[in-house]
PDB file of C-alpha atoms in Angstrom:
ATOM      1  CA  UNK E   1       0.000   0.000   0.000  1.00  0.00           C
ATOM      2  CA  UNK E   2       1.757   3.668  -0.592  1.00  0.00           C
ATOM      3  CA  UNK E   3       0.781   6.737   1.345  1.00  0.00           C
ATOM      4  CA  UNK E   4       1.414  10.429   0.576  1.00  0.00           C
ATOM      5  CA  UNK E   5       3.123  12.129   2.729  1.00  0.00           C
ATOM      6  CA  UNK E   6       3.613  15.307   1.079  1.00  0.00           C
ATOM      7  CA  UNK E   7       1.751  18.845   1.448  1.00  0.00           C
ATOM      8  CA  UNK E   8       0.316  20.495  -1.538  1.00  0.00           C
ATOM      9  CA  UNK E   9       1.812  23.228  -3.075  1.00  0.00           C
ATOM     10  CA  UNK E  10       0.470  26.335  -3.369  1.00  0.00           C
ATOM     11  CA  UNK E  11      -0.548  29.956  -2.598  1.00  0.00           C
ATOM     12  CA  UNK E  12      -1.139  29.027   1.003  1.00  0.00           C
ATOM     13  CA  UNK E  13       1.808  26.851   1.542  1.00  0.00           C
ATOM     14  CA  UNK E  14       3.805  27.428   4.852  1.00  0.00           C
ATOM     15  CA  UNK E  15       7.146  28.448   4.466  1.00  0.00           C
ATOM     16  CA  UNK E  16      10.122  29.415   6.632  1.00  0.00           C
ATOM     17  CA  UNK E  17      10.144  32.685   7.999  1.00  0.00           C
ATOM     18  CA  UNK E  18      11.906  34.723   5.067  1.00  0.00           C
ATOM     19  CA  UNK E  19      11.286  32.592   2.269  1.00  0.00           C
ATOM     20  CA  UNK E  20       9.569  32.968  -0.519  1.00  0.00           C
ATOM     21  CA  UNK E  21       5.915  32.097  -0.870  1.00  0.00           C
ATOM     22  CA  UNK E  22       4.561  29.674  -3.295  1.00  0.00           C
ATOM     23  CA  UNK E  23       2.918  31.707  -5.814  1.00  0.00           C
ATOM     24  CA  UNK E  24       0.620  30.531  -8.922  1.00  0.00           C
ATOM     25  CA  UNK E  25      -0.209  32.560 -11.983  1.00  0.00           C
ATOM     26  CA  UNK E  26      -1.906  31.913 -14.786  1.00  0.00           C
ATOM     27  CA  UNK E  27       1.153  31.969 -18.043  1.00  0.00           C
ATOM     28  CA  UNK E  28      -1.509  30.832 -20.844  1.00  0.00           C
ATOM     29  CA  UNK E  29      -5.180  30.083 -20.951  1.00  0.00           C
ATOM     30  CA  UNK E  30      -7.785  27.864 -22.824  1.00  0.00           C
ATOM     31  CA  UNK E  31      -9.671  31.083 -23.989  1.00  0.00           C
ATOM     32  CA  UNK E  32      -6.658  33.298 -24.943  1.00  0.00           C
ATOM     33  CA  UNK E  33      -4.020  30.256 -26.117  1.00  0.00           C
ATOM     34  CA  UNK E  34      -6.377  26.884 -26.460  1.00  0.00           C
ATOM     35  CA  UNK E  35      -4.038  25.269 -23.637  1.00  0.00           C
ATOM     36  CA  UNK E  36      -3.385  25.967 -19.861  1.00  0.00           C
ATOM     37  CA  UNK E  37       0.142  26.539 -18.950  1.00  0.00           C
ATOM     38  CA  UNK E  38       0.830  27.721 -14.782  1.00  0.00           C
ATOM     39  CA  UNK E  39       3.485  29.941 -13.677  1.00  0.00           C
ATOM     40  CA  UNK E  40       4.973  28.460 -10.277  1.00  0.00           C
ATOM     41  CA  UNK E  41       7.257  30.529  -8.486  1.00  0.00           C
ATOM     42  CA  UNK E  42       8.698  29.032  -5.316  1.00  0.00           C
ATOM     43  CA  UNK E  43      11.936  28.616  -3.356  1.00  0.00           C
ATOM     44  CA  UNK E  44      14.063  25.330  -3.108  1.00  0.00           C
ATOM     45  CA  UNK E  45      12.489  24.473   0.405  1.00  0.00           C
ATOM     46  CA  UNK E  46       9.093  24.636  -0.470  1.00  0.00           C
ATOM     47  CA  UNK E  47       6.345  22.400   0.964  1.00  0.00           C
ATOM     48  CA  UNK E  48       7.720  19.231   1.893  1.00  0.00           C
ATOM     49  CA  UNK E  49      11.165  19.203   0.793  1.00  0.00           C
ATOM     50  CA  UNK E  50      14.673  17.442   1.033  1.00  0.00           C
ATOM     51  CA  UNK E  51      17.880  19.118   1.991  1.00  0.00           C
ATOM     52  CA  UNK E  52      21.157  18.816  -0.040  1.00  0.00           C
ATOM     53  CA  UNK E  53      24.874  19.748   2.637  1.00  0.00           C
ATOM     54  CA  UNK E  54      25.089  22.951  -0.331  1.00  0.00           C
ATOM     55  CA  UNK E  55      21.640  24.014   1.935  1.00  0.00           C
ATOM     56  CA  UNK E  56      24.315  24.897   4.875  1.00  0.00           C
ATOM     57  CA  UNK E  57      27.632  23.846   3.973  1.00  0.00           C
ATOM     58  CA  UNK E  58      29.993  25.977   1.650  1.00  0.00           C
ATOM     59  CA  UNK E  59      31.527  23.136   0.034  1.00  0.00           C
ATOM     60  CA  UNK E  60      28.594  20.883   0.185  1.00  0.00           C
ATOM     61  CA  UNK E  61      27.528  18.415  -2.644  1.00  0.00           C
ATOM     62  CA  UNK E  62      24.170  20.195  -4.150  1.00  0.00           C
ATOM     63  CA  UNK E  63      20.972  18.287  -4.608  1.00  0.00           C
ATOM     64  CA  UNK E  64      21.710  17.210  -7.993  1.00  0.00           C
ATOM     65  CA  UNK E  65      24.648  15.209  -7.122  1.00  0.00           C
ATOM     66  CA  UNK E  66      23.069  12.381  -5.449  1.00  0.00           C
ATOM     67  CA  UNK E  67      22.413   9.400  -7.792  1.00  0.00           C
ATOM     68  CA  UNK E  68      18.279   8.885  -7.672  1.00  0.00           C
ATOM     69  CA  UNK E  69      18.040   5.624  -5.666  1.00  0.00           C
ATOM     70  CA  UNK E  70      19.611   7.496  -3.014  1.00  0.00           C
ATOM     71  CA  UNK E  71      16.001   8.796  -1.949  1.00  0.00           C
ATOM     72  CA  UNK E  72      14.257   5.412  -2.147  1.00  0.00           C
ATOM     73  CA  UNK E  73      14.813   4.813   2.043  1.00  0.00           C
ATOM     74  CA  UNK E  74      14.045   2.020   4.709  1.00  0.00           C
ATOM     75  CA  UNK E  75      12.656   4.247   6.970  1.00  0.00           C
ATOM     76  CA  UNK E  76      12.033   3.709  10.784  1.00  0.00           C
ATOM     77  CA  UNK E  77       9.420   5.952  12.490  1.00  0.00           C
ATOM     78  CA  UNK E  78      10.104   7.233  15.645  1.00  0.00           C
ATOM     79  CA  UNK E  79       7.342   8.667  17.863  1.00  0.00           C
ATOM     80  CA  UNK E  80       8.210  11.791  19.614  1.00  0.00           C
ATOM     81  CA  UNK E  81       4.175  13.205  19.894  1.00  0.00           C
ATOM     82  CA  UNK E  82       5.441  13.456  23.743  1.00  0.00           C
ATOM     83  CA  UNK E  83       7.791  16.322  22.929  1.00  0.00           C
ATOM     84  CA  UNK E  84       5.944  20.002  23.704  1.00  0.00           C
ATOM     85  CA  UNK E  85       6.369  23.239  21.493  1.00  0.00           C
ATOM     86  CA  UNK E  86      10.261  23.990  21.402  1.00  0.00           C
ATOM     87  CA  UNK E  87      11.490  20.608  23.474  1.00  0.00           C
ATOM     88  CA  UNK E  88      14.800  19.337  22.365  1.00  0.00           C
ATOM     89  CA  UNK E  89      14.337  15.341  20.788  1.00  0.00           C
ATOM     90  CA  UNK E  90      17.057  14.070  22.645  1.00  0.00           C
ATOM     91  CA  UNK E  91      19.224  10.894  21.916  1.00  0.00           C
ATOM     92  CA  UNK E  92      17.873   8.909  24.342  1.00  0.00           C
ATOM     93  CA  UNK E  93      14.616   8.979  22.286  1.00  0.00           C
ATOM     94  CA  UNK E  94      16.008   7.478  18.969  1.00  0.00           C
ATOM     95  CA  UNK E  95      16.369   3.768  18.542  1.00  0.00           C
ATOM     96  CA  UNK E  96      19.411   2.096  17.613  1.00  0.00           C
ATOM     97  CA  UNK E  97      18.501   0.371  14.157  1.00  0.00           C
ATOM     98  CA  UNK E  98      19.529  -0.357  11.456  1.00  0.00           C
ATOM     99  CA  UNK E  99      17.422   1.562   8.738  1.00  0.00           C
ATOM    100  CA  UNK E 100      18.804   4.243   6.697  1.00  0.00           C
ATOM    101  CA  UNK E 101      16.534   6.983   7.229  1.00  0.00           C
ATOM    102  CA  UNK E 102      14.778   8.267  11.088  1.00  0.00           C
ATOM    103  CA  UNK E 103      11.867   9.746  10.460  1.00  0.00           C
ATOM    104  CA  UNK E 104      10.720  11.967  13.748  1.00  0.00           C
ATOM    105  CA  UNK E 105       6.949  12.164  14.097  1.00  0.00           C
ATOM    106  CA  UNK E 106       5.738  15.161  16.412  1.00  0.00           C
ATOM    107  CA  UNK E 107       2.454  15.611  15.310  1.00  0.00           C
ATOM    108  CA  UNK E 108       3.375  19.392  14.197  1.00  0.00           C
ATOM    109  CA  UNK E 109       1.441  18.489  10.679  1.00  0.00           C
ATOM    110  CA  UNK E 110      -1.573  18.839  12.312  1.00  0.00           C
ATOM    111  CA  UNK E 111      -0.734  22.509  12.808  1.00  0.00           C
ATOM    112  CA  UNK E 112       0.412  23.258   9.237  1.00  0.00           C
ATOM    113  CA  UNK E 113      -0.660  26.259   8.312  1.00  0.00           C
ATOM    114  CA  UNK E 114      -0.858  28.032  11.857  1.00  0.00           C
ATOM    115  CA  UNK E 115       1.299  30.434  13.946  1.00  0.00           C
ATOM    116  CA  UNK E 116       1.956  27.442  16.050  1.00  0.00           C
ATOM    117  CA  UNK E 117       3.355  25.361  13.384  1.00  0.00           C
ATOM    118  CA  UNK E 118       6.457  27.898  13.778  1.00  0.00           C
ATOM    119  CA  UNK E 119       6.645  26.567  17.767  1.00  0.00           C
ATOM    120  CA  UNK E 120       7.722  23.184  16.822  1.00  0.00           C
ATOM    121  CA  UNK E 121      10.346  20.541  18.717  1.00  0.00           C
ATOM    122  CA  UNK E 122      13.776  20.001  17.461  1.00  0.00           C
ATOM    123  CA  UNK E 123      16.777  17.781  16.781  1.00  0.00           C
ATOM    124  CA  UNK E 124      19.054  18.284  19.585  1.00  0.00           C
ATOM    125  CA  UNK E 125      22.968  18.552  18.030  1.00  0.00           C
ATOM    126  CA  UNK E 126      24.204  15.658  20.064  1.00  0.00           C
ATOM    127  CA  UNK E 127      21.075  13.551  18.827  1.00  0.00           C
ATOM    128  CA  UNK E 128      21.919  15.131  15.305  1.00  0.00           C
ATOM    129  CA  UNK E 129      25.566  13.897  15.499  1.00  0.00           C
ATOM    130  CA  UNK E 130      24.421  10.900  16.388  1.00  0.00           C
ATOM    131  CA  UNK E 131      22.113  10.215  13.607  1.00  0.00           C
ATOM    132  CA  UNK E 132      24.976  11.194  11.426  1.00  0.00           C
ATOM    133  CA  UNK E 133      27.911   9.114  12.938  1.00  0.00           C
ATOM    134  CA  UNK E 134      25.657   5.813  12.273  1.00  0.00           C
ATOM    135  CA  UNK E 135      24.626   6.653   8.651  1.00  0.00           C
ATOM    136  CA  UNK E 136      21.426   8.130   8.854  1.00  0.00           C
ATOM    137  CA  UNK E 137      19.273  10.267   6.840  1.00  0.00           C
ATOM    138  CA  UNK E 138      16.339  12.660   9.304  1.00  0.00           C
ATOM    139  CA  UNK E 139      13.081  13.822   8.255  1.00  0.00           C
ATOM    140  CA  UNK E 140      10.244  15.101  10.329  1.00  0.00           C
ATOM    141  CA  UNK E 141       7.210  16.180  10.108  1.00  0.00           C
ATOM    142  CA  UNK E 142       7.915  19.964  11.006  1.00  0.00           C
ATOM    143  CA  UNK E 143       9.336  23.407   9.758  1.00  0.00           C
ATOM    144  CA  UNK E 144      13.152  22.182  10.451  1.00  0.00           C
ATOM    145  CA  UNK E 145      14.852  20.046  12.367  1.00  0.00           C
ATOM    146  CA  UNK E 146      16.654  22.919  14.372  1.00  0.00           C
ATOM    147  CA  UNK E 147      14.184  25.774  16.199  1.00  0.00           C
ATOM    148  CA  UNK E 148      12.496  28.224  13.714  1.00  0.00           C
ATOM    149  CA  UNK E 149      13.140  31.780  14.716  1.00  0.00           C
ATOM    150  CA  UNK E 150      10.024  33.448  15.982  1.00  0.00           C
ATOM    151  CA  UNK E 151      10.068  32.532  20.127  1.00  0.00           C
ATOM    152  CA  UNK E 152      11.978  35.165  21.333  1.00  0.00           C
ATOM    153  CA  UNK E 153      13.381  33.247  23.938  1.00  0.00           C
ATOM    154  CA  UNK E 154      17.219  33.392  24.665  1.00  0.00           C
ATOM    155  CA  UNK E 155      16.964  29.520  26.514  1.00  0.00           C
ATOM    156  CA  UNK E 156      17.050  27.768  22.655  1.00  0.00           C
ATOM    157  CA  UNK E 157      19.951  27.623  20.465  1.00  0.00           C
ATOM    158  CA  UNK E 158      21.018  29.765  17.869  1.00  0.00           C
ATOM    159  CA  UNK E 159      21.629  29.367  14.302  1.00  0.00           C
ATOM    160  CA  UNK E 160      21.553  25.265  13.118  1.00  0.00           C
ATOM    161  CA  UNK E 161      23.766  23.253  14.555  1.00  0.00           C
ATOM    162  CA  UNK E 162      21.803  19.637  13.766  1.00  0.00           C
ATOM    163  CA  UNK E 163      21.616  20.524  10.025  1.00  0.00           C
ATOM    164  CA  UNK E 164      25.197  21.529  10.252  1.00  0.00           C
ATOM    165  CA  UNK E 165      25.706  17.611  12.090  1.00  0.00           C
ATOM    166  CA  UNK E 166      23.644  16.047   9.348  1.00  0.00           C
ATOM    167  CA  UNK E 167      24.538  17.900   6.277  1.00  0.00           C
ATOM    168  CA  UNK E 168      27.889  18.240   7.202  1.00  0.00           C
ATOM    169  CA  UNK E 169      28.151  14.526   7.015  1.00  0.00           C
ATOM    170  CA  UNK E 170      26.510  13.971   3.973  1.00  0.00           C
ATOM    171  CA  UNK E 171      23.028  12.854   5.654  1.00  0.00           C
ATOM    172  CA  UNK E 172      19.679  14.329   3.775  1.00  0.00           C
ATOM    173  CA  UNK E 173      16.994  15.732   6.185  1.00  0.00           C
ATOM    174  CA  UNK E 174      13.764  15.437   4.868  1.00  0.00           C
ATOM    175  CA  UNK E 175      10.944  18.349   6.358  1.00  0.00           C
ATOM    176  CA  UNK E 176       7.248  19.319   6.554  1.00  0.00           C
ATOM    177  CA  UNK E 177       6.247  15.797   5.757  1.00  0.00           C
ATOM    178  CA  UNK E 178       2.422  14.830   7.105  1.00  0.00           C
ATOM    179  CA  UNK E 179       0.013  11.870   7.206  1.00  0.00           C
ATOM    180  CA  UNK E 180       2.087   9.872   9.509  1.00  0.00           C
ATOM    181  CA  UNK E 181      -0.370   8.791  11.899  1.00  0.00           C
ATOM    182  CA  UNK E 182      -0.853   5.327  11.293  1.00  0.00           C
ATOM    183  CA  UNK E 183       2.140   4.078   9.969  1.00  0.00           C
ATOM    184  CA  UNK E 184       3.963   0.784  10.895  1.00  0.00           C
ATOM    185  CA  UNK E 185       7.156   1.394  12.562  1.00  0.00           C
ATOM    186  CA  UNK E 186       9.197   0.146   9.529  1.00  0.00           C
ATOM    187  CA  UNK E 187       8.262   1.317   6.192  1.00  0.00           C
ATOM    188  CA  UNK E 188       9.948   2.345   2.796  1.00  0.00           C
ATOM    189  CA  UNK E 189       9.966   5.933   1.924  1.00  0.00           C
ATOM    190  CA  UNK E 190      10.705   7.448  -1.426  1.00  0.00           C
ATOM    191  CA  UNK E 191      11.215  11.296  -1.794  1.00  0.00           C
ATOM    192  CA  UNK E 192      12.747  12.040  -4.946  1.00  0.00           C
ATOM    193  CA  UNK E 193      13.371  16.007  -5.467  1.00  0.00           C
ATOM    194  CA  UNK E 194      13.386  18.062  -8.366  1.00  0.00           C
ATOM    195  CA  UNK E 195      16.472  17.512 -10.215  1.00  0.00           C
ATOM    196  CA  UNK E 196      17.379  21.177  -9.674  1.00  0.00           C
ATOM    197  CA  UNK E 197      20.621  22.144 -11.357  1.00  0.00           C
ATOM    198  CA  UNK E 198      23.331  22.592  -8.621  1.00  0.00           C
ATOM    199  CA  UNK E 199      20.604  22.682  -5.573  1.00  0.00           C
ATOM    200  CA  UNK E 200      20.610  23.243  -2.223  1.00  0.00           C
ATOM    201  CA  UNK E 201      17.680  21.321  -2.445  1.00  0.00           C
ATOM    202  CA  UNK E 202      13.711  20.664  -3.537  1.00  0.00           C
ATOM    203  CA  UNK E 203      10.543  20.199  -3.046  1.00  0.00           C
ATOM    204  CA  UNK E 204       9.664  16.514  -2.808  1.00  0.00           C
ATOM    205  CA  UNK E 205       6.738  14.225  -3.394  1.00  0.00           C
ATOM    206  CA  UNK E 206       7.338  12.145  -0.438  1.00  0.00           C
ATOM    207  CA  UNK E 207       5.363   8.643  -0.302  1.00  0.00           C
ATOM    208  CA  UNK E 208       5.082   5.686   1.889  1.00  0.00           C
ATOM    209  CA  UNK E 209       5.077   2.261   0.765  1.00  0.00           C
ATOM    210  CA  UNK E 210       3.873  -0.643   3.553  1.00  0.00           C
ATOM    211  CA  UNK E 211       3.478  -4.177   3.253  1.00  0.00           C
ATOM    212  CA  UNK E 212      -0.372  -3.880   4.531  1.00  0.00           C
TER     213      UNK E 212
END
C-alpha cells in the first residue's frame, strides 16, 4: 500500500520565515491560447522538501549530485508526539537500528498552516551527530529540524547546529512531511526532489510504501 506524505503546493503553503511564498499565476489560458500553462514561483524548500549539505555547507555536494536511488529509504518511524512546542528530541529517544533513514513524528502536521506550526520541537545537536555518525538520513514532520526563529526566547539555540551535524556529514533531512499517523514502525519511503541544477535542495513528493 503507498501513502502520501507530502503537502500540496500552493498559494497558502507554509514556508520558513523569510522565504519565498509559493505563488501561482496563470502563463496561458484555454480562452486566450487553447491550452493551460501555470506559472509556479517558489523557493528550493518549499512544501515538503529534502535538503542537499550545499543548503548549509559551503563546500557541500548540491541536490543534484546524489544518484536517484539514493532517496528510495528504509525508513524507521520514531514517535516523539510526547515532545511540547520547542522541546529538544534528545538521543535517548532514537532507537538504535539499522534503517537508513529516522523519520521523527511530532504531530506538528496537524498545525500546518498556523502560527503554532512555527513553535515546533527540534533535533538536539548531540542527537543530530548521532544520527549522522551511524549513517542516517532525518526527516520530520515539522518546519526544520533545528528551532524556527520566531520565540523570542534566549533559553534555545542559535543558528543550526543539527543541520550543520547532518549535512555536514553527507546525511539528507527530509521536512514538513504529514500523514504519519498510522504508519507501521518500519516502512519504505521514497522522496525524490526536483532535479534542480546545482541545488541546495527541492521540493519533494514524499510517499510511503507498507506491506499492509
Amino acid at each position: 500500500m503507498t501513502r502520501d506524505l507530502s503537502h500540496p503546493l500552493g498559494p497558502s503553503t507554509q514556508v520558513y520565515p523569510g522565504d519565498p511564498d509559493v505563488t501561482l499565476s496563470p502563463h496561458a489560458t484555454h480562452e486566450a491560447d487553447g491550452y493551460r500553462v501555470t506559472r509556479l514561483s517558489l523557493g528550493t524548500h518549499s512544501g515538503t522538501h529534502v535538503d542537499a549539505p550545499s543548503h548549509t555547507e559551503p563546500d557541500g555536494r548540491t541536490i543534484d549530485s546524489f544518484p536517484v536511488e539514493t532517496f528510495a529509504f528504509d525508513a524507521r518511524l520514531v514517535d516523539c508526539t510526547d515532545c511540547g512546542p520547542r522541546d529538544p528530541i534528545e538521543r535517548s529517544a532514537l532507537p538504535e537500528t539499522d534503517a537508513d533513514l529516522l523519520v521523527l513524528r511530532t504531530g506538528w502536521a496537524d498545525r500546518w498552516g498556523t502560527d503554532a506550526y512555527l513553535d515546533h520541537p527540534y533535533l538536539a545537536r548531540e542527537a543530530a551527530a548521532w544520527c549522522a555518525d551511524r549513517g542516517h538520513h532525518v526527516a520530520v514532520d515539522a518546519l526544520s529540524v533545528d528551532p524556527t526563529p520566531g520565540s523570542g526566547s534566549d533559553e534555545e539555540p542559535t543558528g543550526v547546529p543539527a543541520h550543520h551535524e547532518l549535512l555536514g556529514a553527507e546525511r539528507l533531512i527530509l521536512e514538513n512531511l504529514t500523514n504519519l499517523a498510522g504508519l507501521p514502525q518500519r516502512f519504505r519511503l521514497r522522496a525524490y526532489p526536483l532535479p534542480v541544477a546545482d541545488g541546495d535542495g527541492a521540493p519533494v513528493r514524499a510517499v510511503a510504501e507498507t506491506d499492509g
